[in-house]
PDB file of C-alpha atoms in Angstrom:
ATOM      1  CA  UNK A1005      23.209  -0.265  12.247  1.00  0.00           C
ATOM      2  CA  UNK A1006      22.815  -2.791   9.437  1.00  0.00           C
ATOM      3  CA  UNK A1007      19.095  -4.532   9.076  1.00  0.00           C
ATOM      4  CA  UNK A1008      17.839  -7.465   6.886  1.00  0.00           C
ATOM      5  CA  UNK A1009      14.654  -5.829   4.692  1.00  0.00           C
ATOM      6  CA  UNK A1010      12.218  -8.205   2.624  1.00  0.00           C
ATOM      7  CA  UNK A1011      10.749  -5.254   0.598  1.00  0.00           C
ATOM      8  CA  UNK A1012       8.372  -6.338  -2.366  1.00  0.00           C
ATOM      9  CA  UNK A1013      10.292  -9.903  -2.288  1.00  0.00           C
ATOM     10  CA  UNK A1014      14.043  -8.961  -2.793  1.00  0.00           C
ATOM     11  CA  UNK A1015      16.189  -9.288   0.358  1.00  0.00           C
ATOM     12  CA  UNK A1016      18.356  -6.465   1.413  1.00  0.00           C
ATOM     13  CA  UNK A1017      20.871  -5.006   3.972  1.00  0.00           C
ATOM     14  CA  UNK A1018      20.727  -1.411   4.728  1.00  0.00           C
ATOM     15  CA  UNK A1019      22.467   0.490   7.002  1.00  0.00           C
ATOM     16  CA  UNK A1020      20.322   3.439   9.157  1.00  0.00           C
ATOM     17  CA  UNK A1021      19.772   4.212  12.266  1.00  0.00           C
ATOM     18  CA  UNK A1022      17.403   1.837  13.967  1.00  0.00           C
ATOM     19  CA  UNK A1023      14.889   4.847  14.626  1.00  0.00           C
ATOM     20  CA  UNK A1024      14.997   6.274  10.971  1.00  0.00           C
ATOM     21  CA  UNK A1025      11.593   5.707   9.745  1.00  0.00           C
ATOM     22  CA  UNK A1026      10.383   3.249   7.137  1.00  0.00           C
ATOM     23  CA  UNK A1027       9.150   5.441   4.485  1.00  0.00           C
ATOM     24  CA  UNK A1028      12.784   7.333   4.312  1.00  0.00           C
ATOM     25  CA  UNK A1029      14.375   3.703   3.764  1.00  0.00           C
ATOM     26  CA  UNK A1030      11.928   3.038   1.116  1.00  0.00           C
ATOM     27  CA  UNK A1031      11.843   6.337  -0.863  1.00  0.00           C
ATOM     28  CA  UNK A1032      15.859   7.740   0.212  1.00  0.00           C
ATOM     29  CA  UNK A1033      17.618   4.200   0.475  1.00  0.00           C
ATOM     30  CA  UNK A1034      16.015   1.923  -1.804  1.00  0.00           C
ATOM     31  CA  UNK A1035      14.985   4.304  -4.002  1.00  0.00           C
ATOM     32  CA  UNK A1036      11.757   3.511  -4.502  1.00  0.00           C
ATOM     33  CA  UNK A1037       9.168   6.453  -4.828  1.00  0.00           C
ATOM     34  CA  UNK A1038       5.415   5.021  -4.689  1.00  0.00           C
ATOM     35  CA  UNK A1039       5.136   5.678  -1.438  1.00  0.00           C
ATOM     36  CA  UNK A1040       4.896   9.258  -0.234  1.00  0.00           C
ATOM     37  CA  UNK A1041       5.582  11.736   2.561  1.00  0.00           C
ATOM     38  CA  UNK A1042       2.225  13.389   3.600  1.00  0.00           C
ATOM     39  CA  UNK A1043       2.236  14.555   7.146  1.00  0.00           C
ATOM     40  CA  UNK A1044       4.945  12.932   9.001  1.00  0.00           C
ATOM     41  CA  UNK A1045       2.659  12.274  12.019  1.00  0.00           C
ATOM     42  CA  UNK A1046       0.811   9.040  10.689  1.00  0.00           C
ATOM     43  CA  UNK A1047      -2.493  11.555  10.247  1.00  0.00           C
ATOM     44  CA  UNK A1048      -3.013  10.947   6.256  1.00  0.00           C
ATOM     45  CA  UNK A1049      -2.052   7.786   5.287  1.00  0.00           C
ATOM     46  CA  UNK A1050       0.214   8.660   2.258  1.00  0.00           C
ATOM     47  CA  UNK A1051       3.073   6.577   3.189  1.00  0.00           C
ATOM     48  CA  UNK A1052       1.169   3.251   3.309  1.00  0.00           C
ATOM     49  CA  UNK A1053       2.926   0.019   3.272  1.00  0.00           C
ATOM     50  CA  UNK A1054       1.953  -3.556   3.742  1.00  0.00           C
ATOM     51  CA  UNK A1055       4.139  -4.462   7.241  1.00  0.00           C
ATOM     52  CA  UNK A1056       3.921  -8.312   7.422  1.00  0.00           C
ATOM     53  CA  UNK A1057       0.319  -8.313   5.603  1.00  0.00           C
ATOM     54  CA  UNK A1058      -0.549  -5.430   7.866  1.00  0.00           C
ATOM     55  CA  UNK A1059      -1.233  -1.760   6.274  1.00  0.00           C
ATOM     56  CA  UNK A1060       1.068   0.748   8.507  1.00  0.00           C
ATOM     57  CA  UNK A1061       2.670   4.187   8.087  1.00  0.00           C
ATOM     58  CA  UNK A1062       6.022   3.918   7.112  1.00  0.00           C
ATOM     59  CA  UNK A1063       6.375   7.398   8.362  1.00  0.00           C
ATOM     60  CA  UNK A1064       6.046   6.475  11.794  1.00  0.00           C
ATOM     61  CA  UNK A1065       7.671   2.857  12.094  1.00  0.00           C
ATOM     62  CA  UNK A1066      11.510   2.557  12.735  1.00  0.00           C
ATOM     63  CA  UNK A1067      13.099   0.527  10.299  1.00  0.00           C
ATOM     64  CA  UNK A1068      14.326  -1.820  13.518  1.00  0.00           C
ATOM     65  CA  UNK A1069      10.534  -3.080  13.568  1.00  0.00           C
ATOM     66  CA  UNK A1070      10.439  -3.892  10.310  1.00  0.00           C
ATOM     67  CA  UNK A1071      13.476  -5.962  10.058  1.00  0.00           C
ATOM     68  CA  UNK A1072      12.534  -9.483   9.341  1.00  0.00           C
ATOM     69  CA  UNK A1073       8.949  -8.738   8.235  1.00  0.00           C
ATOM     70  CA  UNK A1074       7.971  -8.803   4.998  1.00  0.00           C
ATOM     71  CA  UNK A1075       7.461  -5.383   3.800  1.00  0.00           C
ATOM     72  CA  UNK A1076       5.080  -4.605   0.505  1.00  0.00           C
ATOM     73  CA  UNK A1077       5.273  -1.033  -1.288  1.00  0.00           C
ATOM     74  CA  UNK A1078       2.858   0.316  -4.253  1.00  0.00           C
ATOM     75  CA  UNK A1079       5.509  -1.027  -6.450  1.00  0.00           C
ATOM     76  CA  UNK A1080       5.260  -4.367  -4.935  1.00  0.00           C
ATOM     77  CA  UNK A1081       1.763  -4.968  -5.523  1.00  0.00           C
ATOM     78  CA  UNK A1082       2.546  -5.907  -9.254  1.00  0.00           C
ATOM     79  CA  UNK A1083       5.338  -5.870 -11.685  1.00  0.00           C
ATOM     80  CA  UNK A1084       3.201  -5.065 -14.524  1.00  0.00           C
ATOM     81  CA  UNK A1085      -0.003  -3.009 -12.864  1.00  0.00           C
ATOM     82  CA  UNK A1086      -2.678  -5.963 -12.836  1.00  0.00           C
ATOM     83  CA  UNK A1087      -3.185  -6.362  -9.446  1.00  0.00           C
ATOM     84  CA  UNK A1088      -7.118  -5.931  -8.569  1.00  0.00           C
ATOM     85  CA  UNK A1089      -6.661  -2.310  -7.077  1.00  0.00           C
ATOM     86  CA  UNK A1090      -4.149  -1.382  -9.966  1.00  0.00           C
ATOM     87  CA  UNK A1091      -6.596  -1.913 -12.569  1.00  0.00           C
ATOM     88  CA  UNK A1092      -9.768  -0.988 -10.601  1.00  0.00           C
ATOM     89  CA  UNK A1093      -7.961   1.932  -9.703  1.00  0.00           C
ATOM     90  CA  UNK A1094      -7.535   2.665 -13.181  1.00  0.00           C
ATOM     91  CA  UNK A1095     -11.040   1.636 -14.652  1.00  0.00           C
ATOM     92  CA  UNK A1096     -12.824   3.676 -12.483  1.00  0.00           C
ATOM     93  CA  UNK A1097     -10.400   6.878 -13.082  1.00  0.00           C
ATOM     94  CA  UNK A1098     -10.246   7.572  -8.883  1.00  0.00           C
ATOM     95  CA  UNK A1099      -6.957   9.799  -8.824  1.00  0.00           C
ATOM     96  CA  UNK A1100      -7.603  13.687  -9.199  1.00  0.00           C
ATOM     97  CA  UNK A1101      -4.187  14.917  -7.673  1.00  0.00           C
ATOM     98  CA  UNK A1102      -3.030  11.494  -7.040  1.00  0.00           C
ATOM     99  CA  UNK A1103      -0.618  12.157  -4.441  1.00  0.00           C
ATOM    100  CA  UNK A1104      -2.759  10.410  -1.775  1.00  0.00           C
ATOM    101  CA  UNK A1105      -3.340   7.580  -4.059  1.00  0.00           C
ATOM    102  CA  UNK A1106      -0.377   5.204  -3.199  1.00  0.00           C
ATOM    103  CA  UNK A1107      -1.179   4.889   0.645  1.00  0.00           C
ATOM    104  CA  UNK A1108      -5.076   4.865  -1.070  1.00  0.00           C
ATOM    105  CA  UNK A1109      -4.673   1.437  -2.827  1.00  0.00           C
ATOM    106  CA  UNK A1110      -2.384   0.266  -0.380  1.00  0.00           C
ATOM    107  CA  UNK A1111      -4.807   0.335   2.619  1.00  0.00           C
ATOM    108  CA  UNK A1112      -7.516  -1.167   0.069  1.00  0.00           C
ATOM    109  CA  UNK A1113      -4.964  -3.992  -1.120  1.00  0.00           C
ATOM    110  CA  UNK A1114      -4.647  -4.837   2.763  1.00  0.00           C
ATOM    111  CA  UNK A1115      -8.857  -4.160   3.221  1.00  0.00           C
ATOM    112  CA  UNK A1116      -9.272  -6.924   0.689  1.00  0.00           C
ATOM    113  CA  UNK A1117      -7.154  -9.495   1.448  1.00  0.00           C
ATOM    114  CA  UNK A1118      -8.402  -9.344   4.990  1.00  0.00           C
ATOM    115  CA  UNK A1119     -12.283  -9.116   3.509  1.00  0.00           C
ATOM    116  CA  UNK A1120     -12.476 -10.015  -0.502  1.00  0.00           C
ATOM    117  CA  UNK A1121     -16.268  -9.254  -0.177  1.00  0.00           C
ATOM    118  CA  UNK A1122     -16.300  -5.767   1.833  1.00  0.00           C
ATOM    119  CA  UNK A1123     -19.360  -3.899   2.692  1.00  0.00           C
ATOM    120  CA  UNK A1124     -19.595  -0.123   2.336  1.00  0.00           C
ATOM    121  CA  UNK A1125     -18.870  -0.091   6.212  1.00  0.00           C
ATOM    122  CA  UNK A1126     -15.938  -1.970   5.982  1.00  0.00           C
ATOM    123  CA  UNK A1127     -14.493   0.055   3.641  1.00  0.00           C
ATOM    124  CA  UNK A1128     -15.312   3.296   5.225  1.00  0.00           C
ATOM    125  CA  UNK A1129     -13.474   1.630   8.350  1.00  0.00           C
ATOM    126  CA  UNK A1130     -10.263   0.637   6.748  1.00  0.00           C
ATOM    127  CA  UNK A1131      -9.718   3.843   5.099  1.00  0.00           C
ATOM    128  CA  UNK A1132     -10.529   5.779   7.972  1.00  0.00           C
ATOM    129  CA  UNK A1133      -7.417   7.568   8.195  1.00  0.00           C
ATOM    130  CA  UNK A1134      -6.168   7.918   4.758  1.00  0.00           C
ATOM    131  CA  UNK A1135      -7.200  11.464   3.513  1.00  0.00           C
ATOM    132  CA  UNK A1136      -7.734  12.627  -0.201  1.00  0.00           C
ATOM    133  CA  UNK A1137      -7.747  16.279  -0.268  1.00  0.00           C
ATOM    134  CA  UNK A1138      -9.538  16.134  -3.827  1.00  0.00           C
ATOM    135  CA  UNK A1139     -12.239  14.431  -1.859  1.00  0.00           C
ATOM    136  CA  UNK A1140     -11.988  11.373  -4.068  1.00  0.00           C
ATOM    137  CA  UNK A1141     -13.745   8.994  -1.700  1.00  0.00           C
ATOM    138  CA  UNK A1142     -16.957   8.092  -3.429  1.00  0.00           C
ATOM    139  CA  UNK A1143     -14.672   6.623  -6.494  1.00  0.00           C
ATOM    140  CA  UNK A1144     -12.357   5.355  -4.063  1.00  0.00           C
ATOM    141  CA  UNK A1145     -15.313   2.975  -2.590  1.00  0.00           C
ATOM    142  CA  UNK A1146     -16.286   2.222  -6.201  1.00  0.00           C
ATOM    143  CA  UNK A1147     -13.271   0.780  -7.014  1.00  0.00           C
ATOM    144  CA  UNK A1148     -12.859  -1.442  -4.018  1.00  0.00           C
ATOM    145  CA  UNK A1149     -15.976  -3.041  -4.855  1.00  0.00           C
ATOM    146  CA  UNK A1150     -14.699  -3.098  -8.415  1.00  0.00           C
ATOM    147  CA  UNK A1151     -11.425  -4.678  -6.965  1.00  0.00           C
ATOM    148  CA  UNK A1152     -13.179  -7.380  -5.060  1.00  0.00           C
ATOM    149  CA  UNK A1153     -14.998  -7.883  -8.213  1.00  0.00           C
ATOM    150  CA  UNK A1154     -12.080  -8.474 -10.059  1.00  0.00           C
ATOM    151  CA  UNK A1155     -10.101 -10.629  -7.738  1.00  0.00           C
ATOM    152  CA  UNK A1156     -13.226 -13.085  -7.292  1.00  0.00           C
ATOM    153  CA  UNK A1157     -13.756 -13.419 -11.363  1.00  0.00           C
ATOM    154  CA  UNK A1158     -10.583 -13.132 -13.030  1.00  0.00           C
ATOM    155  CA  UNK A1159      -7.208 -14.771 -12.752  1.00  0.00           C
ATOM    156  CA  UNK A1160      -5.402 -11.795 -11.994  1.00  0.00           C
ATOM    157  CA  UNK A1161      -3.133 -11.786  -8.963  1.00  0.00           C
ATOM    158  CA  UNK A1162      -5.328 -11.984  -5.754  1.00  0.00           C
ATOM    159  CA  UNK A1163      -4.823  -9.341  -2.824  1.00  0.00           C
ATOM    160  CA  UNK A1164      -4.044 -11.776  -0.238  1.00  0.00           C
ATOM    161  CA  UNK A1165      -0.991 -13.451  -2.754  1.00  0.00           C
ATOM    162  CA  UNK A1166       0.148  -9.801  -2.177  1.00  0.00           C
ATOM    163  CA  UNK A1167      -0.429  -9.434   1.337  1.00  0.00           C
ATOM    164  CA  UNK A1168       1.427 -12.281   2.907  1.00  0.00           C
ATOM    165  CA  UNK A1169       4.744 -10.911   1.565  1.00  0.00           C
ATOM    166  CA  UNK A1170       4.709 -12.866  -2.083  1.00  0.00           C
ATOM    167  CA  UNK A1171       5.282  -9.252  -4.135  1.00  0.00           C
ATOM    168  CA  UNK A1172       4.340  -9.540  -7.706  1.00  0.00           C
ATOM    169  CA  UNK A1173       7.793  -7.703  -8.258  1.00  0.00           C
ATOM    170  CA  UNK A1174      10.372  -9.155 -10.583  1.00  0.00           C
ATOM    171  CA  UNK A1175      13.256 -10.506  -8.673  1.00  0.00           C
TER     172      UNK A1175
END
């Protein structure tokens, strides 16, 4: 079946079964490989996407419900890495591995344009879910508040220009 994508700004056709999953679009159709295959069950949050300004696993949503919705990948967040996370993510040096990371900033990207000022509980809420087997978390929280830091005093792209659907990609 053929279905209109919106991913990081750019509008395509592909054509998939309507119950192959998101993330296999992304990384095996479109060809773009920031977001990753962790579990395959939705457990470890490594295929994060923004779904409509929503964080989801791609893993485990059809490509059928995410026709017509804007859909934002790691690679979206930014053409040139200065989105808030991107350079928080950086600055505080939070990948180890870094395999987790992309579903990481991506739940954090979707965190802070839903709550530019979190609290420690807020963050520990919205990344319930995404696991770091390094055990990366207490840098992970550091540069959330470092994000929301940045967003609020610099004219860097702001998470919620991202999270609406307006990708910082080139077109």
């Amino acid at each position: 079946m053929s279905f209109q994508l919106t991913v990081n700004g750019r509008s395509t056709t592909v054509d998939v079964p309507e119950d192959m999953p998101l993330l296999w679009v992304i990384r095996d159709v479109l060809k773009l490989k920031g977001t990753k295959y962790g579990c395959g069950i939705g457990q470890c949050g490594a295929c994060t996407v923004h779904l409509n300004g929503k964080a989801v696993r791609s893993c485990q949503t059809p490509v059928s419900a995410a026709a017509k919705a804007p859909i934002t990948t790691l690679e979206g967040l930014s053409a040139d890495g200065t989105h808030p996370v991107q350079v928080a993510w950086l600055e505080i040096d939070v990948p180890q591995c870094g395999y987790c990371q992309a579903g990481q900033m991506m739940s954090a990207a979707a965190l802070l344009a839903r709550t530019p000022k979190p609290t420690d509980q807020d963050i520990n809420t919205a990344m319930n879910g995404n696991l770091c087997r390094c055990g990366t978390y207490i840098r992970i929280r550091q540069a959330i508040h470092k994000a929301s830091e940045i967003a609020t005093t610099s004219k860097l792209k702001k998470p919620t220009e991202v999270a609406v659907g307006q990708s910082g990609a080139q077109q």
